[in-house]
């Protein structure tokens, strides 16, 4: 019973993410990349 519930719950979660536009995940990736690039620049400034 519980395993069935977990399986359907996972499918619902997956459905939510599938419906999201791909730009949203790209936006997060770009944000992370920009964050690391700025951090690298800060580190370079220190040395």
Coordinates of C-alpha atoms in Angstrom, one line a residue:
X1 CA 0.0 0.0 0.0
X2 CA 2.7 2.5 1.0
X3 CA 5.0 1.6 -1.9
X4 CA 2.1 2.2 -4.3
X5 CA 1.4 5.6 -2.7
X6 CA 5.1 6.5 -2.9
X7 CA 5.3 5.5 -6.6
X8 CA 2.2 7.6 -7.6
X9 CA 3.6 10.5 -5.5
X10 CA 6.9 10.3 -7.4
X11 CA 5.0 10.3 -10.7
X12 CA 3.1 13.4 -9.7
X13 CA 6.3 15.1 -8.7
X14 CA 7.9 14.1 -12.0
X15 CA 4.8 15.5 -13.8
X16 CA 5.3 18.8 -12.1
X17 CA 8.9 19.1 -13.2
X18 CA 8.1 17.9 -16.8
X19 CA 5.5 20.7 -17.1
X20 CA 8.1 23.4 -16.1
X21 CA 9.5 25.3 -19.1
X22 CA 13.1 24.3 -19.8
X23 CA 14.2 27.9 -19.4
X24 CA 13.6 27.7 -15.6
X25 CA 16.2 24.9 -15.1
X26 CA 18.5 26.8 -17.5
X27 CA 18.0 29.9 -15.4
X28 CA 19.1 28.1 -12.2
X29 CA 22.1 26.7 -14.0
X30 CA 23.1 30.1 -15.3
X31 CA 22.6 31.6 -11.8
X32 CA 25.0 29.0 -10.4
X33 CA 27.5 29.5 -13.1
X34 CA 27.4 33.3 -12.7
X35 CA 27.9 32.8 -8.9
X36 CA 30.9 30.6 -9.4
X37 CA 32.4 33.0 -12.0
X38 CA 32.1 36.0 -9.7
X39 CA 33.6 33.9 -6.8
X40 CA 36.5 33.0 -9.1
X41 CA 37.0 36.7 -10.0
X42 CA 37.0 37.6 -6.3
X43 CA 39.6 34.8 -5.6
X44 CA 41.8 36.1 -8.5
X45 CA 41.6 39.6 -7.0
X46 CA 43.0 38.3 -3.7
X47 CA 46.1 36.7 -5.3

